[in-house]
mmCIF file of C-alpha atoms in Angstrom:
data_model
loop_
_atom_site.group_PDB
_atom_site.id
_atom_site.type_symbol
_atom_site.label_atom_id
_atom_site.label_comp_id
_atom_site.label_asym_id
_atom_site.label_seq_id
_atom_site.Cartn_x
_atom_site.Cartn_y
_atom_site.Cartn_z
ATOM 1 C CA UNK A 190 -12.033 180.399 195.586
ATOM 2 C CA UNK A 191 -13.308 181.451 199.008
ATOM 3 C CA UNK A 192 -13.962 177.926 200.290
ATOM 4 C CA UNK A 193 -10.536 176.425 199.353
ATOM 5 C CA UNK A 194 -8.725 179.480 200.763
ATOM 6 C CA UNK A 195 -10.743 179.310 203.974
ATOM 7 C CA UNK A 196 -9.924 175.610 204.318
ATOM 8 C CA UNK A 197 -6.215 176.257 203.720
ATOM 9 C CA UNK A 198 -6.117 179.039 206.309
ATOM 10 C CA UNK A 199 -7.884 176.813 208.820
ATOM 11 C CA UNK A 200 -5.290 174.095 208.260
ATOM 12 C CA UNK A 201 -2.445 176.590 208.737
ATOM 13 C CA UNK A 202 -3.979 177.795 211.993
ATOM 14 C CA UNK A 203 -4.445 174.192 213.096
ATOM 15 C CA UNK A 204 -0.758 173.499 212.464
ATOM 16 C CA UNK A 205 0.262 176.592 214.427
ATOM 17 C CA UNK A 206 -1.953 175.509 217.311
ATOM 18 C CA UNK A 207 -0.198 172.150 217.465
ATOM 19 C CA UNK A 208 3.342 173.515 217.275
ATOM 20 C CA UNK A 209 2.952 176.026 220.092
ATOM 21 C CA UNK A 210 3.719 175.075 223.695
ATOM 22 C CA UNK A 211 0.891 172.897 224.956
ATOM 23 C CA UNK A 212 -0.795 173.332 228.340
ATOM 24 C CA UNK A 213 -3.715 170.874 228.575
ATOM 25 C CA UNK A 214 -5.368 172.702 231.477
ATOM 26 C CA UNK A 215 -5.861 175.878 229.424
ATOM 27 C CA UNK A 216 -5.786 174.640 225.823
ATOM 28 C CA UNK A 217 -8.823 175.025 223.563
ATOM 29 C CA UNK A 218 -7.342 172.990 220.702
ATOM 30 C CA UNK A 219 -9.608 170.698 218.665
ATOM 31 C CA UNK A 220 -8.508 167.064 218.458
ATOM 32 C CA UNK A 221 -9.918 164.260 216.359
ATOM 33 C CA UNK A 222 -9.686 160.487 216.444
ATOM 34 C CA UNK A 223 -10.859 157.708 214.144
ATOM 35 C CA UNK A 224 -12.387 154.682 215.861
ATOM 36 C CA UNK A 225 -13.726 151.348 214.763
ATOM 37 C CA UNK A 226 -16.794 150.203 216.711
ATOM 38 C CA UNK A 227 -15.229 147.956 219.327
ATOM 39 C CA UNK A 228 -12.607 150.424 220.636
ATOM 40 C CA UNK A 229 -15.324 153.091 220.721
ATOM 41 C CA UNK A 230 -17.505 150.951 222.994
ATOM 42 C CA UNK A 231 -14.590 149.700 225.052
ATOM 43 C CA UNK A 232 -12.642 152.868 225.817
ATOM 44 C CA UNK A 233 -14.332 156.079 224.663
ATOM 45 C CA UNK A 234 -16.237 156.820 227.910
ATOM 46 C CA UNK A 235 -13.015 156.513 229.954
ATOM 47 C CA UNK A 236 -11.052 158.652 227.493
ATOM 48 C CA UNK A 237 -13.671 161.410 227.466
ATOM 49 C CA UNK A 238 -13.724 161.425 231.276
ATOM 50 C CA UNK A 239 -9.925 161.704 231.395
ATOM 51 C CA UNK A 240 -9.898 164.556 228.867
ATOM 52 C CA UNK A 241 -12.641 166.481 230.659
ATOM 53 C CA UNK A 242 -10.678 166.253 233.891
ATOM 54 C CA UNK A 243 -7.226 167.148 232.533
ATOM 55 C CA UNK A 244 -8.136 169.399 229.599
ATOM 56 C CA UNK A 245 -11.685 170.751 229.939
ATOM 57 C CA UNK A 246 -11.281 173.250 227.087
ATOM 58 C CA UNK A 247 -10.337 170.682 224.454
ATOM 59 C CA UNK A 248 -12.877 169.696 221.802
ATOM 60 C CA UNK A 249 -12.782 166.059 220.668
ATOM 61 C CA UNK A 250 -14.274 164.917 217.367
ATOM 62 C CA UNK A 251 -14.741 161.181 216.736
ATOM 63 C CA UNK A 252 -14.851 159.702 213.242
ATOM 64 C CA UNK A 253 -15.927 156.154 212.435
ATOM 65 C CA UNK A 254 -14.169 153.804 210.026
ATOM 66 C CA UNK A 255 -14.478 150.111 209.151
ATOM 67 C CA UNK A 256 -11.518 149.290 206.898
ATOM 68 C CA UNK A 257 -7.862 149.530 207.957
ATOM 69 C CA UNK A 258 -7.217 151.226 204.606
ATOM 70 C CA UNK A 259 -9.833 153.843 205.534
ATOM 71 C CA UNK A 260 -7.748 154.606 208.617
ATOM 72 C CA UNK A 261 -4.673 155.282 206.477
ATOM 73 C CA UNK A 262 -6.677 157.512 204.130
ATOM 74 C CA UNK A 263 -8.025 159.535 207.054
ATOM 75 C CA UNK A 264 -4.532 159.992 208.524
ATOM 76 C CA UNK A 265 -3.032 160.907 205.148
ATOM 77 C CA UNK A 266 -5.757 163.490 204.535
ATOM 78 C CA UNK A 267 -5.403 165.003 208.027
ATOM 79 C CA UNK A 268 -9.055 164.234 208.798
ATOM 80 C CA UNK A 269 -8.019 162.749 212.150
ATOM 81 C CA UNK A 270 -4.898 162.969 214.293
ATOM 82 C CA UNK A 271 -4.912 159.283 215.195
ATOM 83 C CA UNK A 272 -6.921 156.080 214.791
ATOM 84 C CA UNK A 273 -7.598 153.006 216.886
ATOM 85 C CA UNK A 274 -8.387 149.713 215.198
ATOM 86 C CA UNK A 275 -6.761 146.627 213.758
ATOM 87 C CA UNK A 276 -3.220 147.397 212.520
ATOM 88 C CA UNK A 277 -3.269 149.289 209.221
ATOM 89 C CA UNK A 278 -1.365 148.084 206.197
ATOM 90 C CA UNK A 279 2.336 148.577 206.883
ATOM 91 C CA UNK A 280 3.661 151.901 205.625
ATOM 92 C CA UNK A 281 6.602 153.999 206.736
ATOM 93 C CA UNK A 282 4.567 157.175 207.072
ATOM 94 C CA UNK A 283 2.120 155.640 209.584
ATOM 95 C CA UNK A 284 3.426 155.037 213.111
ATOM 96 C CA UNK A 285 1.688 152.834 215.645
ATOM 97 C CA UNK A 286 1.711 151.516 219.202
ATOM 98 C CA UNK A 287 0.009 148.324 220.424
ATOM 99 C CA UNK A 288 -2.932 148.828 222.769
ATOM 100 C CA UNK A 289 -4.649 145.504 223.429
ATOM 101 C CA UNK A 290 -5.599 142.121 221.997
ATOM 102 C CA UNK A 291 -8.970 140.380 221.929
ATOM 103 C CA UNK A 292 -9.505 136.642 221.684
ATOM 104 C CA UNK A 293 -12.376 135.038 219.798
ATOM 105 C CA UNK A 294 -15.163 133.194 221.595
ATOM 106 C CA UNK A 295 -18.222 131.313 220.415
ATOM 107 C CA UNK A 296 -21.622 132.341 221.699
ATOM 108 C CA UNK A 297 -24.945 130.499 221.792
ATOM 109 C CA UNK A 298 -28.175 131.228 223.616
ATOM 110 C CA UNK A 299 -27.874 129.870 227.135
ATOM 111 C CA UNK A 300 -30.429 127.064 226.701
ATOM 112 C CA UNK A 301 -29.246 125.928 223.253
ATOM 113 C CA UNK A 302 -29.327 122.098 222.994
ATOM 114 C CA UNK A 303 -25.893 122.061 221.342
ATOM 115 C CA UNK A 304 -24.306 123.072 224.656
ATOM 116 C CA UNK A 305 -25.148 119.665 226.167
ATOM 117 C CA UNK A 306 -23.355 117.942 223.289
ATOM 118 C CA UNK A 307 -20.172 119.913 223.867
ATOM 119 C CA UNK A 308 -18.943 122.466 221.366
ATOM 120 C CA UNK A 309 -16.630 120.245 219.329
ATOM 121 C CA UNK A 310 -15.909 120.738 215.643
ATOM 122 C CA UNK A 311 -18.684 118.389 214.538
ATOM 123 C CA UNK A 312 -21.296 120.258 216.555
ATOM 124 C CA UNK A 313 -19.865 123.602 215.452
ATOM 125 C CA UNK A 314 -20.283 122.677 211.774
ATOM 126 C CA UNK A 315 -23.804 121.347 212.303
ATOM 127 C CA UNK A 316 -25.080 124.756 213.416
ATOM 128 C CA UNK A 317 -26.086 127.800 211.393
ATOM 129 C CA UNK A 318 -23.721 130.718 211.845
ATOM 130 C CA UNK A 319 -23.926 134.469 212.184
ATOM 131 C CA UNK A 320 -20.970 136.286 210.627
ATOM 132 C CA UNK A 321 -20.111 139.831 211.662
ATOM 133 C CA UNK A 322 -18.306 141.593 208.841
ATOM 134 C CA UNK A 323 -17.947 145.398 209.079
ATOM 135 C CA UNK A 324 -16.573 145.365 205.521
ATOM 136 C CA UNK A 325 -19.523 143.269 204.271
ATOM 137 C CA UNK A 326 -17.448 140.230 203.346
ATOM 138 C CA UNK A 327 -18.987 136.760 203.382
ATOM 139 C CA UNK A 328 -15.716 135.059 204.254
ATOM 140 C CA UNK A 329 -14.266 135.731 207.695
ATOM 141 C CA UNK A 330 -11.378 134.448 209.805
ATOM 142 C CA UNK A 331 -13.411 131.376 210.796
ATOM 143 C CA UNK A 332 -14.031 130.522 207.152
ATOM 144 C CA UNK A 333 -10.322 130.925 206.401
ATOM 145 C CA UNK A 334 -9.383 128.579 209.247
ATOM 146 C CA UNK A 335 -11.967 126.015 208.174
ATOM 147 C CA UNK A 336 -10.924 126.201 204.518
ATOM 148 C CA UNK A 337 -7.381 125.178 205.513
ATOM 149 C CA UNK A 338 -8.921 121.911 206.727
ATOM 150 C CA UNK A 339 -11.138 121.548 203.663
ATOM 151 C CA UNK A 340 -14.212 122.434 205.717
ATOM 152 C CA UNK A 341 -17.025 124.941 205.350
ATOM 153 C CA UNK A 342 -19.709 126.292 207.686
ATOM 154 C CA UNK A 343 -23.319 127.229 206.935
ATOM 155 C CA UNK A 344 -23.993 130.965 207.149
ATOM 156 C CA UNK A 345 -27.485 132.035 208.132
ATOM 157 C CA UNK A 346 -26.859 135.770 208.557
ATOM 158 C CA UNK A 347 -24.136 138.259 207.700
ATOM 159 C CA UNK A 348 -24.256 141.742 209.191
ATOM 160 C CA UNK A 349 -21.870 144.683 209.620
ATOM 161 C CA UNK A 350 -22.933 145.753 213.136
ATOM 162 C CA UNK A 351 -20.652 144.064 215.675
ATOM 163 C CA UNK A 352 -22.729 144.887 218.736
ATOM 164 C CA UNK A 353 -25.975 143.599 217.232
ATOM 165 C CA UNK A 354 -24.664 140.020 217.197
ATOM 166 C CA UNK A 355 -25.039 139.038 220.899
ATOM 167 C CA UNK A 356 -28.720 140.005 221.076
ATOM 168 C CA UNK A 357 -29.469 138.204 217.808
ATOM 169 C CA UNK A 358 -27.751 135.038 219.005
ATOM 170 C CA UNK A 359 -29.467 135.206 222.408
ATOM 171 C CA UNK A 360 -32.874 135.045 220.714
ATOM 172 C CA UNK A 361 -32.137 132.457 218.005
ATOM 173 C CA UNK A 362 -30.541 129.061 217.295
ATOM 174 C CA UNK A 363 -27.520 130.618 215.556
ATOM 175 C CA UNK A 364 -23.927 130.524 216.741
ATOM 176 C CA UNK A 365 -21.477 133.395 216.343
ATOM 177 C CA UNK A 366 -17.721 133.624 216.743
ATOM 178 C CA UNK A 367 -16.895 137.135 217.946
ATOM 179 C CA UNK A 368 -14.475 139.063 220.123
ATOM 180 C CA UNK A 369 -14.760 138.304 223.832
ATOM 181 C CA UNK A 370 -14.845 141.985 224.776
ATOM 182 C CA UNK A 371 -17.900 142.532 222.601
ATOM 183 C CA UNK A 372 -19.848 139.977 224.626
ATOM 184 C CA UNK A 373 -18.750 141.602 227.894
ATOM 185 C CA UNK A 374 -19.766 145.087 226.731
ATOM 186 C CA UNK A 375 -22.991 144.093 224.964
ATOM 187 C CA UNK A 376 -25.198 143.728 228.032
ATOM 188 C CA UNK A 377 -26.235 140.265 226.787
ATOM 189 C CA UNK A 378 -23.716 138.074 228.641
ATOM 190 C CA UNK A 379 -26.331 136.736 231.096
ATOM 191 C CA UNK A 380 -28.344 135.341 228.179
ATOM 192 C CA UNK A 381 -25.426 133.625 226.465
ATOM 193 C CA UNK A 382 -23.196 130.591 226.664
ATOM 194 C CA UNK A 383 -19.610 131.642 225.963
ATOM 195 C CA UNK A 384 -17.021 129.037 224.967
ATOM 196 C CA UNK A 385 -13.765 128.573 223.117
ATOM 197 C CA UNK A 386 -13.935 127.934 219.354
ATOM 198 C CA UNK A 387 -13.149 124.350 218.287
ATOM 199 C CA UNK A 388 -10.633 125.703 215.781
ATOM 200 C CA UNK A 389 -7.458 127.696 216.340
ATOM 201 C CA UNK A 390 -7.921 131.424 215.816
ATOM 202 C CA UNK A 391 -5.293 134.079 216.473
ATOM 203 C CA UNK A 392 -6.283 136.944 218.773
ATOM 204 C CA UNK A 393 -7.018 140.276 217.125
ATOM 205 C CA UNK A 394 -4.554 143.102 217.896
ATOM 206 C CA UNK A 395 -5.707 146.718 218.169
ATOM 207 C CA UNK A 396 -3.256 149.564 217.726
ATOM 208 C CA UNK A 397 -3.058 153.317 218.065
ATOM 209 C CA UNK A 398 -1.863 154.786 214.755
ATOM 210 C CA UNK A 399 -0.804 158.286 213.725
ATOM 211 C CA UNK A 400 0.932 159.996 210.828
ATOM 212 C CA UNK A 401 4.686 160.526 211.036
ATOM 213 C CA UNK A 402 4.269 164.236 210.275
ATOM 214 C CA UNK A 403 2.383 164.623 213.571
ATOM 215 C CA UNK A 404 4.779 162.626 215.712
ATOM 216 C CA UNK A 405 6.311 165.588 217.572
ATOM 217 C CA UNK A 406 3.275 167.875 217.881
ATOM 218 C CA UNK A 407 2.967 168.610 221.630
ATOM 219 C CA UNK A 408 -0.833 168.352 221.789
ATOM 220 C CA UNK A 409 -0.917 165.122 219.843
ATOM 221 C CA UNK A 410 1.876 163.567 221.870
ATOM 222 C CA UNK A 411 -0.036 164.435 225.042
ATOM 223 C CA UNK A 412 -3.246 163.038 223.554
ATOM 224 C CA UNK A 413 -1.558 159.789 222.500
ATOM 225 C CA UNK A 414 -0.181 159.358 226.028
ATOM 226 C CA UNK A 415 -3.674 159.736 227.474
ATOM 227 C CA UNK A 416 -5.046 157.102 225.089
ATOM 228 C CA UNK A 417 -2.307 154.656 226.096
ATOM 229 C CA UNK A 418 -3.032 155.372 229.778
ATOM 230 C CA UNK A 419 -6.692 154.497 229.282
ATOM 231 C CA UNK A 420 -5.810 151.114 227.826
ATOM 232 C CA UNK A 421 -3.206 150.356 230.490
ATOM 233 C CA UNK A 422 -5.862 150.322 233.255
#
């Protein structure tokens, strides 16, 4: 009984902490956020710097997730106060705000012979492809777009680690279709050719999401505002 009671008391104290008047400069509240890989690479250093400056006593815990349904589960369970990732499945209890969009680009090693041919659809389909799938699917947005035209690509490698893709492409003959911001943040851009895909792909939206029950908590409202500030720069 001791462990469940201790957990319940901790949750009650956590709720009281959030409902009291919030002063970021003196607060020692613990905050938590769920992040998929790309937002973590793109914005976490700036967010941590902003928090350390404005609220040095706050403790921030970061949780990883890969599936949008995982984000909902974490918010429902109170494991995190908010998440950043692709929009979760629509539900009235989860609120959200748009943060940014990322377009898809194709990457090849800089001296790949296919670059001289021009990256048209024929060349694109003649190459072997690397698919990044955090959820370990073997059918991505590119495959969906190709299937609508009755086409199919040849997969050479499927992997869940988004930021491993640029280095793998830079040292191989494979092509990958990934988010432009990943290339910019990977440290591999100098080794890569970056071009537009020869098929139409919608940009990927990323949103800040939180549970409706936490919408008016002073600390969380302040925290959400800081996250939005980071992405507005």
